C-alpha cells in the first residue's frame, strides 16, 4: 500500500509530518512520521480520523446555489462555471452600484497552509478594493504584545524544554492542543525539572504539576505584575541585563509596584503563598522557560497580561541559556510573508474587525456589507455575539459566498457554496508556530468530487473580473516560489525544502534567545513599556480593568479548546450533545445534577445543553468548549452566543473569557452527552 508523505497545516503549534496510507486513491490511514523530530511518529486522534472529514456525509463535493430560505441548507447543484459566473456578476454589480467596500472577504487561516491564504485571494480582494478584514479572533493581542516587547523574536524551541529545570505552562492545555510538548515535559520532569501550571481548570498537566495556580479568568495580569514587583523589590531582577538589553524598565517597575502578592492573590482568588512559592522557584531555577498560551489574552486585560508574562524572563534574567526564556508563537522564525505572492499591495480601504462581524452585517458600518465571501473560516461557530452574526447572515439582501470543505454552520446560510480541497488534495506549504518546521507537501489523493484549491478559484475570479495581470503567480509551484523568494534567506529555504521537505532544530532552527536570536525591535532591545501599546490600551499598558461579573451573572464562562476539534474544524464529527461543565458546589447551589438539561444565559442569549459536574474546575467558573457546532446543543446556540463583542486592551482581540453567565436547570432528564 503506498505510503505518502504529508504535513498537518491545521491550527495547532506542532505542524506534524504525516504518513498517509492510500489504496485505490482513497485514504486508508493517517499516522505520524518521524521525519519531523517533534512528531516522533505519533499524532492526535483528531487528525488520525481526518479521513472521515474528507469522505464524510457533510463533505461538499460540488458547487451549489441556495434553493430555500437562508439557514435551511437546501441547495441545488450547479456547474463551476455557473457558480463562478454568479459570484463574479454579483461582485461586479456591488462594486459598480455600492462601491467595492461593500464587499467583505472573511477568512481565518488556522486550518490551511500558506498557499491558501493571502495569495491569490488577496490579489482578488486588494485589486477589487474590497473592505479589509482585521483577523483578530485569535492571537491579535498576543501578537501586539510580543511585537511591541520583542519584535516577535522566535521563542524557545519545544525540544529545548527538555533542558529546562523549571517549566511554567501558562494558559494552555497541551493535552488538548499541541500534544507533542507532553513527552518533552515528562522527560524534563523525569530528570528533576519542576512544573507549574497556571489555568482555571485542573488540566491533566496541572494534575501532575508541582504547583497549580487556578486563577479566576482575566486575572493573569495582576498575577504576572506581582511576580515582577517581587523580583524588583527583593533584588532578584537582573538589573545588569536590563540596563544593556531593555528599555522601559522603570515604567514597568512603576506599573508593577502596587501589585503585592496579597492584592494580586485576592483578585485572582488564590493564596498569596502560592505566588510567593512561584516567585521564589522562578528566581532560583535555571534554565526556566514559560510556555505562554493564548488563554490569558482572551479578556479585557489580555494584551497587557501577555506583555507582563513575556516581560518576566527579561526581568528575571532567564535568557541566554538553552531551555531558558519563553515561547509564544514561533511562526515569526520563518519571516515568510505569503502576501508577497499576492502581487497586489493592500488597499487603503476600511478595515472591519472580525470580532465585530455581527455589528457590521447588521448595518452598523457605512457602506453596509452587501457581499460576504467566507473562506477558511466558520464565523457563525467561532465569532463573539453569535446571535448577531446569525441575524446578519440571515439577511435576505446579503449575498454570501462560502468556499468550504464541509457543510459548516455558516455554510448553511450561503447563496453560493463552493467546494474546497483539503490539504491532502493539493500542494501546500505549512510552517509550525510551535515546532520550527517548514514543509511543502503535495496531494496524496485527487480532489474529492469537484473540489478546487483556493488559488485556482481566486485566480479564476480575478480573470473573470478582469483583474489578472501578466506574471501573476498562479500555480502552487509559482506561489511557493514567490513566497520563498520574498524571504530574506529565500534561496537557502528553497534548497532546504527541495532536499529535505523541512528543517529541524539540529539544522539550526532552535535559536537560543539572547545567544543567537535577538529582539527584532528597531534598536534590537526589549521594549518593556512600548509607548504605542500604552496609548492603545484603554487603561494604559499594564492597567488592570475590573472583572465584569455582576450579581445577576456571577459565573465566568470559559471556552477553551478540547481534544475533539481544532477551533471549529472537525466539529461535524462531534455528533452528540456537549455538556456545560460546572463545579459540584455551583451545581448543588442550583439543584443541578449530572445530565440534567440546563440553560446557561446572560443578556446576550442562552445555550441549552446537558450539565456535567467537574471538580477540576474552580468554583465560579463554568466551561463549554470552543469550536462546537449548532448540532451540539439543544437550541443550536454555542458559547459564543454568550460572549460579548467587547475588545481586548491591545490588538482588537475577542474577549471570550469575559462572558459572565447564570445557569439554571430546565429539565431533569438524562441526556446523552458527548
Ligand atoms: S492537529 Fe497538531 S497534533 Fe494533530 S496532527 Fe496536526 S499538528 Fe499534529
PDB file of C-alpha atoms in Angstrom, residues 337-589:
ATOM      1  CA  UNK A 337       5.033  36.588   4.041  1.00  0.00           C
ATOM      2  CA  UNK A 338       2.520  34.929   1.788  1.00  0.00           C
ATOM      3  CA  UNK A 339       1.209  38.388   0.820  1.00  0.00           C
ATOM      4  CA  UNK A 340       4.378  38.643  -1.252  1.00  0.00           C
ATOM      5  CA  UNK A 341       2.734  36.183  -3.604  1.00  0.00           C
ATOM      6  CA  UNK A 342      -0.405  38.274  -3.901  1.00  0.00           C
ATOM      7  CA  UNK A 343       1.061  40.665  -6.428  1.00  0.00           C
ATOM      8  CA  UNK A 344      -1.056  43.495  -5.043  1.00  0.00           C
ATOM      9  CA  UNK A 345      -0.389  45.818  -2.139  1.00  0.00           C
ATOM     10  CA  UNK A 346      -3.164  46.020   0.441  1.00  0.00           C
ATOM     11  CA  UNK A 347      -5.530  48.869  -0.418  1.00  0.00           C
ATOM     12  CA  UNK A 348      -6.273  51.703   1.983  1.00  0.00           C
ATOM     13  CA  UNK A 349      -9.908  50.678   2.216  1.00  0.00           C
ATOM     14  CA  UNK A 350     -11.731  50.470   5.520  1.00  0.00           C
ATOM     15  CA  UNK A 351     -10.881  47.681   7.905  1.00  0.00           C
ATOM     16  CA  UNK A 352     -13.550  45.667   9.681  1.00  0.00           C
ATOM     17  CA  UNK A 353     -12.647  43.826  12.869  1.00  0.00           C
ATOM     18  CA  UNK A 354     -13.895  40.262  12.503  1.00  0.00           C
ATOM     19  CA  UNK A 355     -14.889  40.210  16.173  1.00  0.00           C
ATOM     20  CA  UNK A 356     -17.495  42.833  15.271  1.00  0.00           C
ATOM     21  CA  UNK A 357     -18.865  40.929  12.289  1.00  0.00           C
ATOM     22  CA  UNK A 358     -22.381  40.821  13.723  1.00  0.00           C
ATOM     23  CA  UNK A 359     -22.453  44.599  14.060  1.00  0.00           C
ATOM     24  CA  UNK A 360     -21.040  45.035  10.558  1.00  0.00           C
ATOM     25  CA  UNK A 361     -23.596  42.716   8.983  1.00  0.00           C
ATOM     26  CA  UNK A 362     -26.441  44.363  10.864  1.00  0.00           C
ATOM     27  CA  UNK A 363     -25.741  47.709   9.250  1.00  0.00           C
ATOM     28  CA  UNK A 364     -23.515  49.434  11.802  1.00  0.00           C
ATOM     29  CA  UNK A 365     -20.995  50.319   9.084  1.00  0.00           C
ATOM     30  CA  UNK A 366     -21.258  52.593   6.075  1.00  0.00           C
ATOM     31  CA  UNK A 367     -21.447  51.497   3.307  1.00  0.00           C
ATOM     32  CA  UNK A 368     -23.253  48.389   4.534  1.00  0.00           C
ATOM     33  CA  UNK A 369     -21.774  44.992   3.773  1.00  0.00           C
ATOM     34  CA  UNK A 370     -23.746  43.653   0.805  1.00  0.00           C
ATOM     35  CA  UNK A 371     -21.431  40.851  -0.243  1.00  0.00           C
ATOM     36  CA  UNK A 372     -19.689  38.475   2.146  1.00  0.00           C
ATOM     37  CA  UNK A 373     -17.106  35.984   0.895  1.00  0.00           C
ATOM     38  CA  UNK A 374     -16.302  33.413   3.589  1.00  0.00           C
ATOM     39  CA  UNK A 375     -13.382  31.016   3.164  1.00  0.00           C
ATOM     40  CA  UNK A 376     -11.057  29.179   5.586  1.00  0.00           C
ATOM     41  CA  UNK A 377     -13.477  30.124   8.370  1.00  0.00           C
ATOM     42  CA  UNK A 378     -16.732  29.269  10.101  1.00  0.00           C
ATOM     43  CA  UNK A 379     -17.680  32.607  11.669  1.00  0.00           C
ATOM     44  CA  UNK A 380     -21.068  31.511  12.985  1.00  0.00           C
ATOM     45  CA  UNK A 381     -19.310  28.950  15.187  1.00  0.00           C
ATOM     46  CA  UNK A 382     -16.229  30.954  16.085  1.00  0.00           C
ATOM     47  CA  UNK A 383     -17.004  34.667  16.492  1.00  0.00           C
ATOM     48  CA  UNK A 384     -18.395  36.543  19.506  1.00  0.00           C
ATOM     49  CA  UNK A 385     -22.018  37.659  19.747  1.00  0.00           C
ATOM     50  CA  UNK A 386     -23.244  34.647  17.823  1.00  0.00           C
ATOM     51  CA  UNK A 387     -26.873  35.747  17.632  1.00  0.00           C
ATOM     52  CA  UNK A 388     -25.871  38.999  15.931  1.00  0.00           C
ATOM     53  CA  UNK A 389     -23.763  37.041  13.447  1.00  0.00           C
ATOM     54  CA  UNK A 390     -26.648  34.670  12.812  1.00  0.00           C
ATOM     55  CA  UNK A 391     -29.084  37.556  12.266  1.00  0.00           C
ATOM     56  CA  UNK A 392     -26.606  39.180   9.889  1.00  0.00           C
ATOM     57  CA  UNK A 393     -26.127  36.010   7.876  1.00  0.00           C
ATOM     58  CA  UNK A 394     -29.903  35.611   7.653  1.00  0.00           C
ATOM     59  CA  UNK A 395     -30.284  38.993   5.909  1.00  0.00           C
ATOM     60  CA  UNK A 396     -32.078  38.339   2.617  1.00  0.00           C
ATOM     61  CA  UNK A 397     -30.257  41.228   0.938  1.00  0.00           C
ATOM     62  CA  UNK A 398     -26.800  39.935   1.857  1.00  0.00           C
ATOM     63  CA  UNK A 399     -25.118  37.874  -0.857  1.00  0.00           C
ATOM     64  CA  UNK A 400     -22.960  35.276   0.836  1.00  0.00           C
ATOM     65  CA  UNK A 401     -20.422  33.000  -0.786  1.00  0.00           C
ATOM     66  CA  UNK A 402     -18.996  30.197   1.339  1.00  0.00           C
ATOM     67  CA  UNK A 403     -15.977  28.352  -0.033  1.00  0.00           C
ATOM     68  CA  UNK A 404     -15.551  25.377   2.288  1.00  0.00           C
ATOM     69  CA  UNK A 405     -14.660  21.730   2.708  1.00  0.00           C
ATOM     70  CA  UNK A 406     -17.782  20.672   4.624  1.00  0.00           C
ATOM     71  CA  UNK A 407     -21.269  21.992   5.334  1.00  0.00           C
ATOM     72  CA  UNK A 408     -20.485  24.186   8.329  1.00  0.00           C
ATOM     73  CA  UNK A 409     -22.992  26.177  10.376  1.00  0.00           C
ATOM     74  CA  UNK A 410     -22.018  29.236   8.313  1.00  0.00           C
ATOM     75  CA  UNK A 411     -22.293  27.375   5.004  1.00  0.00           C
ATOM     76  CA  UNK A 412     -25.978  26.753   5.711  1.00  0.00           C
ATOM     77  CA  UNK A 413     -26.539  30.473   5.093  1.00  0.00           C
ATOM     78  CA  UNK A 414     -24.714  30.613   1.747  1.00  0.00           C
ATOM     79  CA  UNK A 415     -26.172  31.863  -1.507  1.00  0.00           C
ATOM     80  CA  UNK A 416     -23.370  30.169  -3.379  1.00  0.00           C
ATOM     81  CA  UNK A 417     -21.496  27.229  -1.932  1.00  0.00           C
ATOM     82  CA  UNK A 418     -18.111  26.313  -3.416  1.00  0.00           C
ATOM     83  CA  UNK A 419     -16.329  23.052  -2.535  1.00  0.00           C
ATOM     84  CA  UNK A 420     -12.735  23.409  -1.361  1.00  0.00           C
ATOM     85  CA  UNK A 421      -9.959  20.839  -1.300  1.00  0.00           C
ATOM     86  CA  UNK A 422      -8.416  19.691   1.960  1.00  0.00           C
ATOM     87  CA  UNK A 423      -4.648  19.807   2.425  1.00  0.00           C
ATOM     88  CA  UNK A 424      -4.485  16.151   1.337  1.00  0.00           C
ATOM     89  CA  UNK A 425      -5.838  17.034  -2.098  1.00  0.00           C
ATOM     90  CA  UNK A 426      -3.492  19.878  -3.116  1.00  0.00           C
ATOM     91  CA  UNK A 427       0.014  21.225  -2.825  1.00  0.00           C
ATOM     92  CA  UNK A 428       0.530  23.179   0.372  1.00  0.00           C
ATOM     93  CA  UNK A 429       3.269  25.000   2.223  1.00  0.00           C
ATOM     94  CA  UNK A 430       2.988  24.949   6.000  1.00  0.00           C
ATOM     95  CA  UNK A 431       5.018  26.277   8.869  1.00  0.00           C
ATOM     96  CA  UNK A 432       4.614  25.439  12.508  1.00  0.00           C
ATOM     97  CA  UNK A 433       4.050  28.041  15.161  1.00  0.00           C
ATOM     98  CA  UNK A 434       5.402  25.864  17.948  1.00  0.00           C
ATOM     99  CA  UNK A 435       7.572  23.426  16.098  1.00  0.00           C
ATOM    100  CA  UNK A 436      10.027  25.311  13.866  1.00  0.00           C
ATOM    101  CA  UNK A 437       9.477  23.381  10.672  1.00  0.00           C
ATOM    102  CA  UNK A 438       8.547  24.383   7.168  1.00  0.00           C
ATOM    103  CA  UNK A 439       7.031  21.748   4.956  1.00  0.00           C
ATOM    104  CA  UNK A 440       5.991  21.610   1.339  1.00  0.00           C
ATOM    105  CA  UNK A 441       3.577  18.804   0.607  1.00  0.00           C
ATOM    106  CA  UNK A 442       1.686  17.560  -2.404  1.00  0.00           C
ATOM    107  CA  UNK A 443      -1.688  15.945  -2.967  1.00  0.00           C
ATOM    108  CA  UNK A 444      -1.893  12.345  -1.779  1.00  0.00           C
ATOM    109  CA  UNK A 445      -5.342  11.814  -3.309  1.00  0.00           C
ATOM    110  CA  UNK A 446      -7.201  13.528  -6.150  1.00  0.00           C
ATOM    111  CA  UNK A 447      -9.732  16.228  -5.189  1.00  0.00           C
ATOM    112  CA  UNK A 448     -12.932  14.764  -3.786  1.00  0.00           C
ATOM    113  CA  UNK A 449     -15.838  15.415  -6.154  1.00  0.00           C
ATOM    114  CA  UNK A 450     -15.229  18.699  -7.911  1.00  0.00           C
ATOM    115  CA  UNK A 451     -13.411  20.408  -5.047  1.00  0.00           C
ATOM    116  CA  UNK A 452     -10.863  23.022  -6.065  1.00  0.00           C
ATOM    117  CA  UNK A 453      -7.967  24.708  -4.328  1.00  0.00           C
ATOM    118  CA  UNK A 454      -8.172  28.293  -3.099  1.00  0.00           C
ATOM    119  CA  UNK A 455      -5.624  29.619  -5.529  1.00  0.00           C
ATOM    120  CA  UNK A 456      -7.376  28.033  -8.535  1.00  0.00           C
ATOM    121  CA  UNK A 457     -10.695  29.612  -7.599  1.00  0.00           C
ATOM    122  CA  UNK A 458      -9.404  33.063  -6.698  1.00  0.00           C
ATOM    123  CA  UNK A 459      -7.211  33.208  -9.801  1.00  0.00           C
ATOM    124  CA  UNK A 460     -10.241  32.308 -11.917  1.00  0.00           C
ATOM    125  CA  UNK A 461     -12.349  35.021 -10.262  1.00  0.00           C
ATOM    126  CA  UNK A 462      -9.541  37.507 -10.947  1.00  0.00           C
ATOM    127  CA  UNK A 463      -9.694  36.557 -14.620  1.00  0.00           C
ATOM    128  CA  UNK A 464     -13.482  36.818 -14.780  1.00  0.00           C
ATOM    129  CA  UNK A 465     -13.385  40.290 -13.243  1.00  0.00           C
ATOM    130  CA  UNK A 466     -10.546  41.438 -15.487  1.00  0.00           C
ATOM    131  CA  UNK A 467      -8.217  41.875 -12.505  1.00  0.00           C
ATOM    132  CA  UNK A 468      -5.491  39.473 -13.587  1.00  0.00           C
ATOM    133  CA  UNK A 469      -2.118  40.693 -14.806  1.00  0.00           C
ATOM    134  CA  UNK A 470       0.635  39.043 -16.801  1.00  0.00           C
ATOM    135  CA  UNK A 471       3.130  37.343 -14.495  1.00  0.00           C
ATOM    136  CA  UNK A 472       0.680  36.715 -11.637  1.00  0.00           C
ATOM    137  CA  UNK A 473       1.804  33.556  -9.845  1.00  0.00           C
ATOM    138  CA  UNK A 474      -0.996  31.072 -10.298  1.00  0.00           C
ATOM    139  CA  UNK A 475       0.124  27.516  -9.860  1.00  0.00           C
ATOM    140  CA  UNK A 476       1.061  26.170  -6.469  1.00  0.00           C
ATOM    141  CA  UNK A 477       4.704  25.970  -7.535  1.00  0.00           C
ATOM    142  CA  UNK A 478       4.705  29.605  -8.659  1.00  0.00           C
ATOM    143  CA  UNK A 479       3.055  30.717  -5.422  1.00  0.00           C
ATOM    144  CA  UNK A 480       5.562  28.750  -3.329  1.00  0.00           C
ATOM    145  CA  UNK A 481       8.449  30.285  -5.233  1.00  0.00           C
ATOM    146  CA  UNK A 482       7.005  33.768  -4.838  1.00  0.00           C
ATOM    147  CA  UNK A 483       6.652  33.300  -1.064  1.00  0.00           C
ATOM    148  CA  UNK A 484      10.147  31.874  -0.632  1.00  0.00           C
ATOM    149  CA  UNK A 485      11.753  34.426  -2.959  1.00  0.00           C
ATOM    150  CA  UNK A 486      10.471  37.242  -0.776  1.00  0.00           C
ATOM    151  CA  UNK A 487      12.026  35.767   2.396  1.00  0.00           C
ATOM    152  CA  UNK A 488      15.447  37.098   3.473  1.00  0.00           C
ATOM    153  CA  UNK A 489      17.048  33.670   3.049  1.00  0.00           C
ATOM    154  CA  UNK A 490      14.740  32.556   0.241  1.00  0.00           C
ATOM    155  CA  UNK A 491      17.136  30.587  -1.930  1.00  0.00           C
ATOM    156  CA  UNK A 492      18.509  28.642   1.041  1.00  0.00           C
ATOM    157  CA  UNK A 493      14.972  27.834   2.116  1.00  0.00           C
ATOM    158  CA  UNK A 494      14.100  26.641  -1.353  1.00  0.00           C
ATOM    159  CA  UNK A 495      17.134  24.366  -1.449  1.00  0.00           C
ATOM    160  CA  UNK A 496      16.403  23.050   2.020  1.00  0.00           C
ATOM    161  CA  UNK A 497      12.799  22.319   1.146  1.00  0.00           C
ATOM    162  CA  UNK A 498      13.797  20.609  -2.083  1.00  0.00           C
ATOM    163  CA  UNK A 499      16.290  18.461  -0.285  1.00  0.00           C
ATOM    164  CA  UNK A 500      14.567  17.615   2.954  1.00  0.00           C
ATOM    165  CA  UNK A 501      10.991  18.938   2.955  1.00  0.00           C
ATOM    166  CA  UNK A 502      11.639  20.559   6.299  1.00  0.00           C
ATOM    167  CA  UNK A 503      14.221  21.922   8.595  1.00  0.00           C
ATOM    168  CA  UNK A 504      14.585  20.908  12.215  1.00  0.00           C
ATOM    169  CA  UNK A 505      16.397  22.033  15.325  1.00  0.00           C
ATOM    170  CA  UNK A 506      19.660  20.265  14.619  1.00  0.00           C
ATOM    171  CA  UNK A 507      19.944  22.244  11.377  1.00  0.00           C
ATOM    172  CA  UNK A 508      19.893  25.482  13.290  1.00  0.00           C
ATOM    173  CA  UNK A 509      16.214  26.252  13.811  1.00  0.00           C
ATOM    174  CA  UNK A 510      16.286  26.127  17.592  1.00  0.00           C
ATOM    175  CA  UNK A 511      17.693  29.519  18.419  1.00  0.00           C
ATOM    176  CA  UNK A 512      18.618  30.347  21.983  1.00  0.00           C
ATOM    177  CA  UNK A 513      17.122  33.685  22.950  1.00  0.00           C
ATOM    178  CA  UNK A 514      19.853  36.282  23.518  1.00  0.00           C
ATOM    179  CA  UNK A 515      22.538  33.929  22.316  1.00  0.00           C
ATOM    180  CA  UNK A 516      21.692  33.579  18.653  1.00  0.00           C
ATOM    181  CA  UNK A 517      18.263  35.186  18.427  1.00  0.00           C
ATOM    182  CA  UNK A 518      17.624  38.774  19.499  1.00  0.00           C
ATOM    183  CA  UNK A 519      14.671  41.131  19.583  1.00  0.00           C
ATOM    184  CA  UNK A 520      13.533  42.291  16.178  1.00  0.00           C
ATOM    185  CA  UNK A 521      12.688  45.741  17.503  1.00  0.00           C
ATOM    186  CA  UNK A 522      14.199  48.814  15.823  1.00  0.00           C
ATOM    187  CA  UNK A 523      17.106  49.049  18.326  1.00  0.00           C
ATOM    188  CA  UNK A 524      17.334  45.295  18.976  1.00  0.00           C
ATOM    189  CA  UNK A 525      16.372  45.851  22.603  1.00  0.00           C
ATOM    190  CA  UNK A 526      13.450  44.618  24.668  1.00  0.00           C
ATOM    191  CA  UNK A 527      10.834  47.344  24.977  1.00  0.00           C
ATOM    192  CA  UNK A 528       9.206  46.655  28.314  1.00  0.00           C
ATOM    193  CA  UNK A 529       6.940  49.667  28.013  1.00  0.00           C
ATOM    194  CA  UNK A 530       6.290  50.481  24.337  1.00  0.00           C
ATOM    195  CA  UNK A 531       4.585  53.911  24.178  1.00  0.00           C
ATOM    196  CA  UNK A 532       2.290  52.852  21.328  1.00  0.00           C
ATOM    197  CA  UNK A 533       0.908  49.975  23.382  1.00  0.00           C
ATOM    198  CA  UNK A 534       0.479  52.293  26.351  1.00  0.00           C
ATOM    199  CA  UNK A 535      -1.556  54.649  24.178  1.00  0.00           C
ATOM    200  CA  UNK A 536      -3.652  51.864  22.689  1.00  0.00           C
ATOM    201  CA  UNK A 537      -4.702  50.200  25.958  1.00  0.00           C
ATOM    202  CA  UNK A 538      -7.777  51.956  27.439  1.00  0.00           C
ATOM    203  CA  UNK A 539      -6.305  51.893  30.939  1.00  0.00           C
ATOM    204  CA  UNK A 540      -2.720  52.280  29.711  1.00  0.00           C
ATOM    205  CA  UNK A 541      -0.359  49.328  29.276  1.00  0.00           C
ATOM    206  CA  UNK A 542      -0.436  47.046  32.331  1.00  0.00           C
ATOM    207  CA  UNK A 543      -3.523  48.884  33.623  1.00  0.00           C
ATOM    208  CA  UNK A 544      -5.933  46.339  35.160  1.00  0.00           C
ATOM    209  CA  UNK A 545      -9.625  46.607  34.278  1.00  0.00           C
ATOM    210  CA  UNK A 546     -12.041  45.011  36.742  1.00  0.00           C
ATOM    211  CA  UNK A 547     -13.986  41.806  36.361  1.00  0.00           C
ATOM    212  CA  UNK A 548     -17.289  42.355  34.514  1.00  0.00           C
ATOM    213  CA  UNK A 549     -19.159  39.903  36.807  1.00  0.00           C
ATOM    214  CA  UNK A 550     -22.389  41.187  38.263  1.00  0.00           C
ATOM    215  CA  UNK A 551     -24.718  39.741  40.860  1.00  0.00           C
ATOM    216  CA  UNK A 552     -27.098  38.773  38.089  1.00  0.00           C
ATOM    217  CA  UNK A 553     -24.474  36.826  36.135  1.00  0.00           C
ATOM    218  CA  UNK A 554     -21.934  35.641  38.698  1.00  0.00           C
ATOM    219  CA  UNK A 555     -20.319  32.733  36.841  1.00  0.00           C
ATOM    220  CA  UNK A 556     -17.343  33.113  34.493  1.00  0.00           C
ATOM    221  CA  UNK A 557     -17.836  31.114  31.305  1.00  0.00           C
ATOM    222  CA  UNK A 558     -14.653  29.918  29.634  1.00  0.00           C
ATOM    223  CA  UNK A 559     -14.458  28.120  26.299  1.00  0.00           C
ATOM    224  CA  UNK A 560     -11.008  26.590  25.843  1.00  0.00           C
ATOM    225  CA  UNK A 561     -10.077  24.156  23.088  1.00  0.00           C
ATOM    226  CA  UNK A 562     -10.565  20.433  23.569  1.00  0.00           C
ATOM    227  CA  UNK A 563      -9.091  17.325  22.011  1.00  0.00           C
ATOM    228  CA  UNK A 564     -12.172  16.913  19.771  1.00  0.00           C
ATOM    229  CA  UNK A 565     -11.892  19.854  17.366  1.00  0.00           C
ATOM    230  CA  UNK A 566      -9.268  22.273  16.089  1.00  0.00           C
ATOM    231  CA  UNK A 567     -11.008  25.572  16.639  1.00  0.00           C
ATOM    232  CA  UNK A 568     -14.287  24.631  14.890  1.00  0.00           C
ATOM    233  CA  UNK A 569     -12.622  22.378  12.314  1.00  0.00           C
ATOM    234  CA  UNK A 570     -13.864  18.774  12.521  1.00  0.00           C
ATOM    235  CA  UNK A 571     -16.897  19.938  14.517  1.00  0.00           C
ATOM    236  CA  UNK A 572     -19.172  17.943  12.235  1.00  0.00           C
ATOM    237  CA  UNK A 573     -17.537  14.766  13.562  1.00  0.00           C
ATOM    238  CA  UNK A 574     -18.521  15.562  17.139  1.00  0.00           C
ATOM    239  CA  UNK A 575     -22.070  14.285  16.930  1.00  0.00           C
ATOM    240  CA  UNK A 576     -23.549  14.319  20.438  1.00  0.00           C
ATOM    241  CA  UNK A 577     -24.751  16.955  22.855  1.00  0.00           C
ATOM    242  CA  UNK A 578     -21.836  18.737  24.516  1.00  0.00           C
ATOM    243  CA  UNK A 579     -22.228  19.389  28.246  1.00  0.00           C
ATOM    244  CA  UNK A 580     -21.631  22.541  30.196  1.00  0.00           C
ATOM    245  CA  UNK A 581     -19.185  21.659  32.949  1.00  0.00           C
ATOM    246  CA  UNK A 582     -19.509  23.263  36.352  1.00  0.00           C
ATOM    247  CA  UNK A 583     -18.104  22.732  39.810  1.00  0.00           C
ATOM    248  CA  UNK A 584     -20.204  20.443  42.048  1.00  0.00           C
ATOM    249  CA  UNK A 585     -20.765  23.259  44.560  1.00  0.00           C
ATOM    250  CA  UNK A 586     -22.103  25.568  41.821  1.00  0.00           C
ATOM    251  CA  UNK A 587     -24.270  22.724  40.548  1.00  0.00           C
ATOM    252  CA  UNK A 588     -25.597  21.869  44.016  1.00  0.00           C
ATOM    253  CA  UNK A 589     -26.409  25.527  44.722  1.00  0.00           C
TER     254      UNK A 589
END
